[in-house]
Amino acid sequence: MKDFKQRNILLNPGPACISSRVKKAQIIPDICPREREFGDVMERVSKGLLGFVKNTNNASCVLFGGSGTLAVEAALSSLVSSKHKLAIINNGAYGERMCEIARLHDLNFIEFRSDVLELIDYDGLLGFLQKERPDFLALVHSETTSGLINDLKIISKLAKPLGIKIIADCMSSYACYELDLKEVDMIIASSNKNIQGMAGVSFVIANDDLLEGAKYAKSLYLDLASQYKYFKKNHQMRFTPPVQTIYALDEAIRELEEEGLENRYKRYEESNQVLREGLLSLGFEVYPKNGAGVIISAVMLKDGMDFDKLHDYCKDRGFTIYPGKIAGLDMFRIANIGMIDSWDMRLFLEILKEFERDFKS
């Protein structure tokens, strides 16, 4: 785990710490991205990403050059036509971002609003879906705002009998949680979180018939169906890909195959447990109190504690923490993803203790 004499431990929710092995994968001879051998690399990456999802026999993974938001925008704007109705679960900043995308593309959408720090009222959601009868339901699986998990198994059981297709933003759950195309219809993620690659590649996983029908984009770059068809035919992106980032992602996939999805989950789970127990023992309030995942924790600052001072104190000692995104609450967030482990969490907790001693004095 300890690759360098001096490490910067990123406790922000992506980009995450990555191994020297993945970093070094970017150092390759220069290559034209239209060469066949680079197309072979992209095809291998696409298939590798599919391998971490269940029931993908008739599915494909479509790669884009860009952040996760790009793939979310491509999916929503390409899949939802003027004749469709889209419902969006909004219980955090990234559910709100989906709503912003829908507004900008003038989609016919409705919101199901839910508390940022509390479990969804699933009975209320069922009543909402029965009343509104949308064609599509979009949601964030692991809401990066707080670490709250929106349970895909439950949501699938509510939506599927009503004929609703589910679009899942899995940025903070893919490559940690088990995902299944029988439960959701479209999975969207990126290269820079649990997959432990470099930032710059995002992707959409869905059955081929759904990708072929995602033809309603009014943007050249964000046209999901065209990107899918071009990739199927040429093993290439339509526009210039981030070459070095693709090579790093190829290596990150191999790392995950070696570690195993279940073992990566267990590593994150152990780190999260050590972190949350340590924070509680120091007297911090940790959220979500119910429905928390194993990836991100939202922490309430104690009375009089200044986030900027805490951030700088931790950063000077090699740990980067992240501000909260919950309106009206003085919080910060800790993500225990990437090439780190529970030992790193223990070191961070010691630094937090030191800060509190200095803060009180």
mmCIF file of C-alpha atoms in Angstrom:
data_model
loop_
_atom_site.group_PDB
_atom_site.id
_atom_site.type_symbol
_atom_site.label_atom_id
_atom_site.label_comp_id
_atom_site.label_asym_id
_atom_site.label_seq_id
_atom_site.Cartn_x
_atom_site.Cartn_y
_atom_site.Cartn_z
ATOM 1 C CA MET A 1 0.000 0.000 0.000
ATOM 2 C CA LYS A 2 2.746 2.487 0.902
ATOM 3 C CA ASP A 3 4.103 3.403 -2.540
ATOM 4 C CA PHE A 4 5.984 6.609 -1.771
ATOM 5 C CA LYS A 5 8.132 7.992 1.057
ATOM 6 C CA GLN A 6 5.707 10.902 1.269
ATOM 7 C CA ARG A 7 2.078 10.300 0.362
ATOM 8 C CA ASN A 8 -0.792 12.668 0.014
ATOM 9 C CA ILE A 9 -3.799 10.849 1.427
ATOM 10 C CA LEU A 10 -6.896 12.064 -0.409
ATOM 11 C CA LEU A 11 -9.998 11.799 1.747
ATOM 12 C CA ASN A 12 -12.089 13.685 -0.805
ATOM 13 C CA PRO A 13 -14.727 11.669 -2.707
ATOM 14 C CA GLY A 14 -12.681 11.408 -5.904
ATOM 15 C CA PRO A 15 -10.334 11.631 -7.623
ATOM 16 C CA ALA A 16 -8.937 9.069 -5.218
ATOM 17 C CA CYS A 17 -5.446 7.956 -4.304
ATOM 18 C CA ILE A 18 -4.115 5.590 -6.927
ATOM 19 C CA SER A 19 -1.194 3.193 -7.031
ATOM 20 C CA SER A 20 2.175 3.900 -8.627
ATOM 21 C CA ARG A 21 1.362 0.974 -10.926
ATOM 22 C CA VAL A 22 -1.639 2.834 -12.373
ATOM 23 C CA LYS A 23 0.308 6.102 -12.612
ATOM 24 C CA LYS A 24 3.153 4.387 -14.450
ATOM 25 C CA ALA A 25 0.724 2.830 -16.950
ATOM 26 C CA GLN A 26 0.395 6.304 -18.493
ATOM 27 C CA ILE A 27 4.065 6.344 -19.490
ATOM 28 C CA ILE A 28 3.852 4.696 -22.887
ATOM 29 C CA PRO A 29 5.268 5.315 -26.372
ATOM 30 C CA ASP A 30 3.309 7.989 -28.233
ATOM 31 C CA ILE A 31 0.467 6.510 -30.241
ATOM 32 C CA CYS A 32 -2.183 7.863 -32.573
ATOM 33 C CA PRO A 33 -5.525 7.100 -30.913
ATOM 34 C CA ARG A 34 -6.942 6.015 -34.291
ATOM 35 C CA GLU A 35 -4.482 3.131 -34.568
ATOM 36 C CA ARG A 36 -5.976 -0.327 -34.345
ATOM 37 C CA GLU A 37 -3.906 -1.322 -31.312
ATOM 38 C CA PHE A 38 -5.284 1.584 -29.295
ATOM 39 C CA GLY A 39 -8.799 0.612 -30.356
ATOM 40 C CA ASP A 40 -8.011 -2.838 -28.948
ATOM 41 C CA VAL A 41 -7.089 -1.214 -25.618
ATOM 42 C CA MET A 42 -10.393 0.679 -25.518
ATOM 43 C CA GLU A 43 -12.341 -2.472 -26.352
ATOM 44 C CA ARG A 44 -10.536 -4.307 -23.549
ATOM 45 C CA VAL A 45 -11.347 -1.473 -21.132
ATOM 46 C CA SER A 46 -14.991 -1.493 -22.179
ATOM 47 C CA LYS A 47 -15.289 -5.243 -21.647
ATOM 48 C CA GLY A 48 -13.367 -5.034 -18.381
ATOM 49 C CA LEU A 49 -15.779 -2.448 -16.977
ATOM 50 C CA LEU A 50 -18.721 -4.662 -17.950
ATOM 51 C CA GLY A 51 -17.131 -7.471 -15.958
ATOM 52 C CA PHE A 52 -17.932 -5.804 -12.617
ATOM 53 C CA VAL A 53 -21.683 -5.764 -13.331
ATOM 54 C CA LYS A 54 -24.060 -8.738 -13.267
ATOM 55 C CA ASN A 55 -26.296 -9.815 -16.184
ATOM 56 C CA THR A 56 -24.504 -8.041 -19.029
ATOM 57 C CA ASN A 57 -24.853 -10.722 -21.720
ATOM 58 C CA ASN A 58 -26.675 -8.346 -24.073
ATOM 59 C CA ALA A 59 -25.062 -5.150 -22.794
ATOM 60 C CA SER A 60 -22.278 -2.773 -23.749
ATOM 61 C CA CYS A 61 -20.151 -0.162 -22.021
ATOM 62 C CA VAL A 62 -19.891 3.146 -23.903
ATOM 63 C CA LEU A 63 -16.862 5.297 -23.077
ATOM 64 C CA PHE A 64 -16.720 9.102 -23.116
ATOM 65 C CA GLY A 65 -13.816 11.463 -22.609
ATOM 66 C CA GLY A 66 -14.922 13.653 -19.713
ATOM 67 C CA SER A 67 -16.067 13.684 -16.115
ATOM 68 C CA GLY A 68 -18.958 11.711 -14.703
ATOM 69 C CA THR A 69 -21.371 14.601 -15.174
ATOM 70 C CA LEU A 70 -20.770 14.411 -18.925
ATOM 71 C CA ALA A 71 -21.976 10.800 -19.023
ATOM 72 C CA VAL A 72 -25.004 11.626 -16.853
ATOM 73 C CA GLU A 73 -25.921 14.462 -19.203
ATOM 74 C CA ALA A 74 -25.395 12.260 -22.260
ATOM 75 C CA ALA A 75 -27.624 9.549 -20.789
ATOM 76 C CA LEU A 76 -30.504 11.792 -19.729
ATOM 77 C CA SER A 77 -30.516 14.005 -22.814
ATOM 78 C CA SER A 78 -30.186 11.060 -25.222
ATOM 79 C CA LEU A 79 -32.619 8.641 -23.624
ATOM 80 C CA VAL A 80 -35.547 10.933 -22.788
ATOM 81 C CA SER A 81 -37.557 12.211 -25.761
ATOM 82 C CA SER A 82 -40.200 14.951 -25.803
ATOM 83 C CA LYS A 83 -42.852 12.225 -25.509
ATOM 84 C CA HIS A 84 -41.327 10.689 -22.376
ATOM 85 C CA LYS A 85 -41.771 11.562 -18.723
ATOM 86 C CA LEU A 86 -38.762 11.481 -16.412
ATOM 87 C CA ALA A 87 -38.845 11.279 -12.615
ATOM 88 C CA ILE A 88 -35.747 12.204 -10.598
ATOM 89 C CA ILE A 89 -35.084 11.321 -6.971
ATOM 90 C CA ASN A 90 -33.515 14.448 -5.496
ATOM 91 C CA ASN A 91 -31.892 13.898 -2.097
ATOM 92 C CA GLY A 92 -28.528 15.546 -2.529
ATOM 93 C CA ALA A 93 -26.357 17.778 -4.676
ATOM 94 C CA TYR A 94 -26.016 15.181 -7.424
ATOM 95 C CA GLY A 95 -29.733 14.461 -7.625
ATOM 96 C CA GLU A 96 -30.123 18.234 -7.897
ATOM 97 C CA ARG A 97 -27.541 18.214 -10.699
ATOM 98 C CA MET A 98 -29.695 15.715 -12.600
ATOM 99 C CA CYS A 99 -32.609 18.133 -12.233
ATOM 100 C CA GLU A 100 -30.432 20.962 -13.531
ATOM 101 C CA ILE A 101 -29.501 18.871 -16.586
ATOM 102 C CA ALA A 102 -33.174 18.063 -17.194
ATOM 103 C CA ARG A 103 -34.098 21.756 -16.997
ATOM 104 C CA LEU A 104 -31.352 22.818 -19.388
ATOM 105 C CA HIS A 105 -32.425 20.193 -21.932
ATOM 106 C CA ASP A 106 -36.088 21.117 -21.475
ATOM 107 C CA LEU A 107 -37.019 17.560 -20.523
ATOM 108 C CA ASN A 108 -40.461 16.713 -19.190
ATOM 109 C CA PHE A 109 -39.469 15.833 -15.628
ATOM 110 C CA ILE A 110 -40.774 15.748 -12.077
ATOM 111 C CA GLU A 111 -38.905 15.537 -8.782
ATOM 112 C CA PHE A 112 -39.310 13.247 -5.824
ATOM 113 C CA ARG A 113 -37.653 15.279 -3.078
ATOM 114 C CA SER A 114 -36.272 13.522 -0.017
ATOM 115 C CA ASP A 115 -34.153 14.531 2.984
ATOM 116 C CA VAL A 116 -30.415 14.641 2.310
ATOM 117 C CA LEU A 117 -29.525 12.809 5.522
ATOM 118 C CA GLU A 118 -32.440 10.399 5.916
ATOM 119 C CA LEU A 119 -33.590 7.223 4.197
ATOM 120 C CA ILE A 120 -36.100 7.624 1.406
ATOM 121 C CA ASP A 121 -39.720 7.080 2.362
ATOM 122 C CA TYR A 122 -40.144 4.115 0.030
ATOM 123 C CA ASP A 123 -43.895 3.918 0.588
ATOM 124 C CA GLY A 124 -44.096 7.582 -0.401
ATOM 125 C CA LEU A 125 -41.957 6.884 -3.458
ATOM 126 C CA LEU A 126 -44.256 4.053 -4.525
ATOM 127 C CA GLY A 127 -47.302 6.308 -4.239
ATOM 128 C CA PHE A 128 -45.488 8.990 -6.238
ATOM 129 C CA LEU A 129 -44.593 6.540 -9.028
ATOM 130 C CA GLN A 130 -48.097 5.063 -9.135
ATOM 131 C CA LYS A 131 -49.573 8.534 -9.473
ATOM 132 C CA GLU A 132 -47.077 10.020 -11.956
ATOM 133 C CA ARG A 133 -46.329 6.910 -14.077
ATOM 134 C CA PRO A 134 -43.019 8.144 -15.526
ATOM 135 C CA ASP A 135 -41.227 6.300 -18.305
ATOM 136 C CA PHE A 136 -37.859 6.704 -16.591
ATOM 137 C CA LEU A 137 -36.676 7.092 -13.001
ATOM 138 C CA ALA A 138 -33.236 8.642 -12.458
ATOM 139 C CA LEU A 139 -31.387 8.566 -9.146
ATOM 140 C CA VAL A 140 -27.989 8.607 -7.486
ATOM 141 C CA HIS A 141 -27.124 5.245 -5.939
ATOM 142 C CA SER A 142 -24.558 6.500 -3.421
ATOM 143 C CA GLU A 143 -25.271 10.201 -2.890
ATOM 144 C CA THR A 144 -21.832 11.802 -2.669
ATOM 145 C CA THR A 145 -23.298 14.737 -0.742
ATOM 146 C CA SER A 146 -23.710 12.681 2.413
ATOM 147 C CA GLY A 147 -22.814 9.025 1.830
ATOM 148 C CA LEU A 148 -26.478 8.004 1.885
ATOM 149 C CA ILE A 149 -27.321 4.846 -0.089
ATOM 150 C CA ASN A 150 -30.509 4.806 -2.150
ATOM 151 C CA ASP A 151 -31.324 1.101 -2.158
ATOM 152 C CA LEU A 152 -31.456 -0.125 -5.767
ATOM 153 C CA LYS A 153 -33.036 -3.456 -4.840
ATOM 154 C CA ILE A 154 -35.993 -1.770 -3.150
ATOM 155 C CA ILE A 155 -36.351 0.905 -5.838
ATOM 156 C CA SER A 156 -36.245 -1.750 -8.555
ATOM 157 C CA LYS A 157 -39.065 -3.702 -6.873
ATOM 158 C CA LEU A 158 -41.150 -0.520 -6.785
ATOM 159 C CA ALA A 159 -40.462 0.729 -10.308
ATOM 160 C CA LYS A 160 -40.107 -2.388 -12.456
ATOM 161 C CA PRO A 161 -43.693 -3.681 -12.040
ATOM 162 C CA LEU A 162 -44.876 -0.267 -13.255
ATOM 163 C CA GLY A 163 -42.784 -0.574 -16.440
ATOM 164 C CA ILE A 164 -40.417 2.217 -15.385
ATOM 165 C CA LYS A 165 -36.805 2.074 -16.577
ATOM 166 C CA ILE A 166 -34.162 3.046 -14.004
ATOM 167 C CA ILE A 167 -31.159 5.285 -14.767
ATOM 168 C CA ALA A 168 -28.617 5.042 -11.948
ATOM 169 C CA ASP A 169 -25.733 7.432 -11.309
ATOM 170 C CA CYS A 170 -23.271 4.997 -9.716
ATOM 171 C CA MET A 171 -20.240 7.292 -9.532
ATOM 172 C CA SER A 172 -19.659 6.540 -5.855
ATOM 173 C CA SER A 173 -20.804 2.923 -5.840
ATOM 174 C CA TYR A 174 -19.453 1.301 -9.018
ATOM 175 C CA ALA A 175 -16.367 -0.886 -8.372
ATOM 176 C CA CYS A 176 -17.370 -1.339 -4.734
ATOM 177 C CA TYR A 177 -21.024 -2.385 -4.623
ATOM 178 C CA GLU A 178 -22.473 -5.235 -6.663
ATOM 179 C CA LEU A 179 -24.577 -3.809 -9.506
ATOM 180 C CA ASP A 180 -27.052 -5.731 -11.650
ATOM 181 C CA LEU A 181 -28.653 -4.827 -14.979
ATOM 182 C CA LYS A 182 -31.713 -6.836 -13.948
ATOM 183 C CA GLU A 183 -32.288 -4.286 -11.175
ATOM 184 C CA VAL A 184 -31.436 -1.119 -13.096
ATOM 185 C CA ASP A 185 -31.472 -0.386 -16.810
ATOM 186 C CA MET A 186 -28.571 2.040 -17.080
ATOM 187 C CA ILE A 187 -25.453 2.428 -14.934
ATOM 188 C CA ILE A 188 -23.304 5.568 -15.187
ATOM 189 C CA ALA A 189 -19.866 5.906 -13.591
ATOM 190 C CA SER A 190 -16.365 7.292 -14.057
ATOM 191 C CA SER A 191 -12.712 6.295 -13.864
ATOM 192 C CA ASN A 192 -11.604 8.305 -10.854
ATOM 193 C CA LYS A 193 -13.382 6.941 -7.785
ATOM 194 C CA ASN A 194 -13.638 3.330 -6.583
ATOM 195 C CA ILE A 195 -12.114 2.000 -9.797
ATOM 196 C CA GLN A 196 -8.938 3.822 -8.651
ATOM 197 C CA GLY A 197 -7.969 5.211 -12.040
ATOM 198 C CA MET A 198 -7.206 8.708 -13.309
ATOM 199 C CA ALA A 199 -9.929 11.305 -13.825
ATOM 200 C CA GLY A 200 -11.029 11.892 -17.418
ATOM 201 C CA VAL A 201 -13.120 8.909 -18.567
ATOM 202 C CA SER A 202 -16.813 8.341 -17.893
ATOM 203 C CA PHE A 203 -19.019 5.536 -19.154
ATOM 204 C CA VAL A 204 -22.539 4.253 -19.574
ATOM 205 C CA ILE A 205 -23.482 0.576 -19.190
ATOM 206 C CA ALA A 206 -26.828 -0.663 -20.526
ATOM 207 C CA ASN A 207 -28.407 -3.321 -22.694
ATOM 208 C CA ASP A 208 -27.776 -2.809 -26.402
ATOM 209 C CA ASP A 209 -31.400 -2.170 -27.329
ATOM 210 C CA LEU A 210 -31.619 0.672 -24.811
ATOM 211 C CA LEU A 211 -28.371 2.218 -26.080
ATOM 212 C CA GLU A 212 -29.559 1.993 -29.688
ATOM 213 C CA GLY A 213 -32.738 3.817 -28.698
ATOM 214 C CA ALA A 214 -30.902 6.614 -26.880
ATOM 215 C CA LYS A 215 -31.082 8.826 -29.973
ATOM 216 C CA TYR A 216 -32.762 12.030 -28.769
ATOM 217 C CA ALA A 217 -29.692 14.144 -27.948
ATOM 218 C CA LYS A 218 -29.582 17.689 -29.278
ATOM 219 C CA SER A 219 -25.818 17.798 -28.721
ATOM 220 C CA LEU A 220 -23.234 16.382 -31.097
ATOM 221 C CA TYR A 221 -20.819 15.351 -28.370
ATOM 222 C CA LEU A 222 -23.410 13.987 -25.939
ATOM 223 C CA ASP A 223 -25.194 11.729 -28.433
ATOM 224 C CA LEU A 224 -25.179 8.377 -26.625
ATOM 225 C CA ALA A 225 -26.607 6.257 -29.464
ATOM 226 C CA SER A 226 -24.085 7.622 -31.975
ATOM 227 C CA GLN A 227 -21.201 7.078 -29.544
ATOM 228 C CA TYR A 228 -22.403 3.511 -28.958
ATOM 229 C CA LYS A 229 -22.768 2.682 -32.657
ATOM 230 C CA TYR A 230 -19.394 4.197 -33.546
ATOM 231 C CA PHE A 231 -17.687 2.278 -30.746
ATOM 232 C CA LYS A 232 -19.358 -0.979 -31.777
ATOM 233 C CA LYS A 233 -18.148 -0.580 -35.341
ATOM 234 C CA ASN A 234 -14.682 0.935 -34.801
ATOM 235 C CA HIS A 235 -13.693 0.315 -31.155
ATOM 236 C CA GLN A 236 -13.088 4.054 -31.002
ATOM 237 C CA MET A 237 -14.656 7.150 -29.487
ATOM 238 C CA ARG A 238 -16.061 9.497 -32.106
ATOM 239 C CA PHE A 239 -13.866 12.313 -30.827
ATOM 240 C CA THR A 240 -10.318 12.440 -29.447
ATOM 241 C CA PRO A 241 -9.994 10.211 -26.366
ATOM 242 C CA PRO A 242 -7.794 10.895 -23.292
ATOM 243 C CA VAL A 243 -5.136 8.390 -24.343
ATOM 244 C CA GLN A 244 -2.993 8.175 -21.216
ATOM 245 C CA THR A 245 -6.056 8.063 -18.969
ATOM 246 C CA ILE A 246 -7.360 5.057 -20.923
ATOM 247 C CA TYR A 247 -4.090 3.203 -20.354
ATOM 248 C CA ALA A 248 -4.272 4.006 -16.636
ATOM 249 C CA LEU A 249 -7.870 2.762 -16.533
ATOM 250 C CA ASP A 250 -6.833 -0.455 -18.253
ATOM 251 C CA GLU A 251 -4.305 -1.045 -15.462
ATOM 252 C CA ALA A 252 -6.795 -0.055 -12.740
ATOM 253 C CA ILE A 253 -9.201 -2.679 -14.071
ATOM 254 C CA ARG A 254 -6.477 -5.325 -13.781
ATOM 255 C CA GLU A 255 -5.823 -4.230 -10.186
ATOM 256 C CA LEU A 256 -9.481 -4.602 -9.315
ATOM 257 C CA GLU A 257 -9.687 -8.002 -11.007
ATOM 258 C CA GLU A 258 -6.754 -9.124 -8.859
ATOM 259 C CA GLU A 259 -8.166 -7.687 -5.620
ATOM 260 C CA GLY A 260 -11.714 -8.804 -6.399
ATOM 261 C CA LEU A 261 -14.863 -6.729 -6.067
ATOM 262 C CA GLU A 262 -15.862 -8.399 -2.791
ATOM 263 C CA ASN A 263 -12.444 -7.760 -1.253
ATOM 264 C CA ARG A 264 -12.465 -4.122 -2.335
ATOM 265 C CA TYR A 265 -15.841 -3.718 -0.665
ATOM 266 C CA LYS A 266 -14.488 -5.331 2.514
ATOM 267 C CA ARG A 267 -11.426 -3.049 2.507
ATOM 268 C CA TYR A 268 -13.604 0.033 2.161
ATOM 269 C CA GLU A 269 -16.023 -1.306 4.760
ATOM 270 C CA GLU A 270 -13.234 -1.845 7.301
ATOM 271 C CA SER A 271 -11.834 1.639 6.678
ATOM 272 C CA ASN A 272 -15.290 3.162 7.020
ATOM 273 C CA GLN A 273 -15.960 1.302 10.268
ATOM 274 C CA VAL A 274 -12.650 2.413 11.796
ATOM 275 C CA LEU A 275 -13.309 5.991 10.682
ATOM 276 C CA ARG A 276 -16.892 6.228 11.953
ATOM 277 C CA GLU A 277 -16.139 4.555 15.280
ATOM 278 C CA GLY A 278 -13.127 6.826 15.775
ATOM 279 C CA LEU A 279 -15.085 9.975 14.952
ATOM 280 C CA LEU A 280 -17.888 9.012 17.325
ATOM 281 C CA SER A 281 -15.378 8.298 20.103
ATOM 282 C CA LEU A 282 -14.019 11.837 19.615
ATOM 283 C CA GLY A 283 -17.499 13.265 20.060
ATOM 284 C CA PHE A 284 -18.290 14.115 16.432
ATOM 285 C CA GLU A 285 -21.753 13.642 14.970
ATOM 286 C CA VAL A 286 -21.495 11.405 11.917
ATOM 287 C CA TYR A 287 -24.114 11.179 9.176
ATOM 288 C CA PRO A 288 -26.068 9.500 7.698
ATOM 289 C CA LYS A 289 -27.176 7.810 10.897
ATOM 290 C CA ASN A 290 -29.364 5.406 8.904
ATOM 291 C CA GLY A 291 -28.724 4.154 5.391
ATOM 292 C CA ALA A 292 -25.025 5.016 5.319
ATOM 293 C CA GLY A 293 -22.816 3.351 2.750
ATOM 294 C CA VAL A 294 -19.199 2.265 3.254
ATOM 295 C CA ILE A 295 -17.673 5.021 1.130
ATOM 296 C CA ILE A 296 -18.428 8.532 2.397
ATOM 297 C CA SER A 297 -19.209 10.015 5.812
ATOM 298 C CA ALA A 298 -20.573 13.485 6.520
ATOM 299 C CA VAL A 299 -19.241 14.919 9.781
ATOM 300 C CA MET A 300 -20.659 17.838 11.766
ATOM 301 C CA LEU A 301 -18.056 20.380 12.832
ATOM 302 C CA LYS A 302 -18.018 20.952 16.579
ATOM 303 C CA ASP A 303 -19.034 24.337 17.967
ATOM 304 C CA GLY A 304 -16.470 26.968 17.097
ATOM 305 C CA MET A 305 -14.404 24.636 14.906
ATOM 306 C CA ASP A 306 -13.267 26.273 11.675
ATOM 307 C CA PHE A 307 -13.219 24.058 8.587
ATOM 308 C CA ASP A 308 -10.483 26.010 6.795
ATOM 309 C CA LYS A 309 -8.148 25.722 9.785
ATOM 310 C CA LEU A 310 -8.935 22.024 10.113
ATOM 311 C CA HIS A 311 -8.389 21.495 6.386
ATOM 312 C CA ASP A 312 -5.022 23.270 6.394
ATOM 313 C CA TYR A 313 -3.878 21.482 9.561
ATOM 314 C CA CYS A 314 -4.684 18.080 8.038
ATOM 315 C CA LYS A 315 -3.215 18.960 4.643
ATOM 316 C CA ASP A 316 0.071 20.044 6.212
ATOM 317 C CA ARG A 317 0.240 16.539 7.653
ATOM 318 C CA GLY A 318 -0.568 14.778 4.379
ATOM 319 C CA PHE A 319 -4.369 14.356 4.582
ATOM 320 C CA THR A 320 -6.860 16.225 2.376
ATOM 321 C CA ILE A 321 -10.417 16.520 3.701
ATOM 322 C CA TYR A 322 -13.442 17.861 1.839
ATOM 323 C CA PRO A 323 -16.033 20.536 2.661
ATOM 324 C CA GLY A 324 -19.688 19.656 3.208
ATOM 325 C CA LYS A 325 -22.335 20.205 0.539
ATOM 326 C CA ILE A 326 -25.351 20.273 2.809
ATOM 327 C CA ALA A 327 -27.011 23.676 2.933
ATOM 328 C CA GLY A 328 -27.164 25.298 6.338
ATOM 329 C CA LEU A 329 -25.005 22.721 8.118
ATOM 330 C CA ASP A 330 -21.352 23.152 9.122
ATOM 331 C CA MET A 331 -20.022 19.825 7.955
ATOM 332 C CA PHE A 332 -17.088 18.223 6.238
ATOM 333 C CA ARG A 333 -16.879 14.959 4.339
ATOM 334 C CA ILE A 334 -14.466 12.047 4.508
ATOM 335 C CA ALA A 335 -14.245 9.456 1.745
ATOM 336 C CA ASN A 336 -12.357 6.243 2.479
ATOM 337 C CA ILE A 337 -11.987 5.201 -1.169
ATOM 338 C CA GLY A 338 -8.916 4.682 -3.312
ATOM 339 C CA MET A 339 -5.570 3.073 -2.576
ATOM 340 C CA ILE A 340 -5.826 3.581 1.173
ATOM 341 C CA ASP A 341 -6.757 1.322 4.072
ATOM 342 C CA SER A 342 -7.871 1.287 7.697
ATOM 343 C CA TRP A 343 -4.350 2.106 8.867
ATOM 344 C CA ASP A 344 -4.594 5.419 7.036
ATOM 345 C CA MET A 345 -7.900 6.076 8.799
ATOM 346 C CA ARG A 346 -6.221 5.503 12.168
ATOM 347 C CA LEU A 347 -3.458 7.952 11.261
ATOM 348 C CA PHE A 348 -6.059 10.548 10.253
ATOM 349 C CA LEU A 349 -7.894 10.109 13.549
ATOM 350 C CA GLU A 350 -4.647 10.753 15.425
ATOM 351 C CA ILE A 351 -4.173 13.984 13.482
ATOM 352 C CA LEU A 352 -7.744 14.960 14.294
ATOM 353 C CA LYS A 353 -7.024 14.387 17.991
ATOM 354 C CA GLU A 354 -3.932 16.584 17.740
ATOM 355 C CA PHE A 355 -5.942 19.337 16.044
ATOM 356 C CA GLU A 356 -8.551 19.216 18.802
ATOM 357 C CA ARG A 357 -5.869 19.553 21.472
ATOM 358 C CA ASP A 358 -4.353 22.530 19.639
ATOM 359 C CA PHE A 359 -7.825 23.954 18.957
ATOM 360 C CA LYS A 360 -8.785 23.818 22.648
ATOM 361 C CA SER A 361 -5.500 25.358 23.781
#
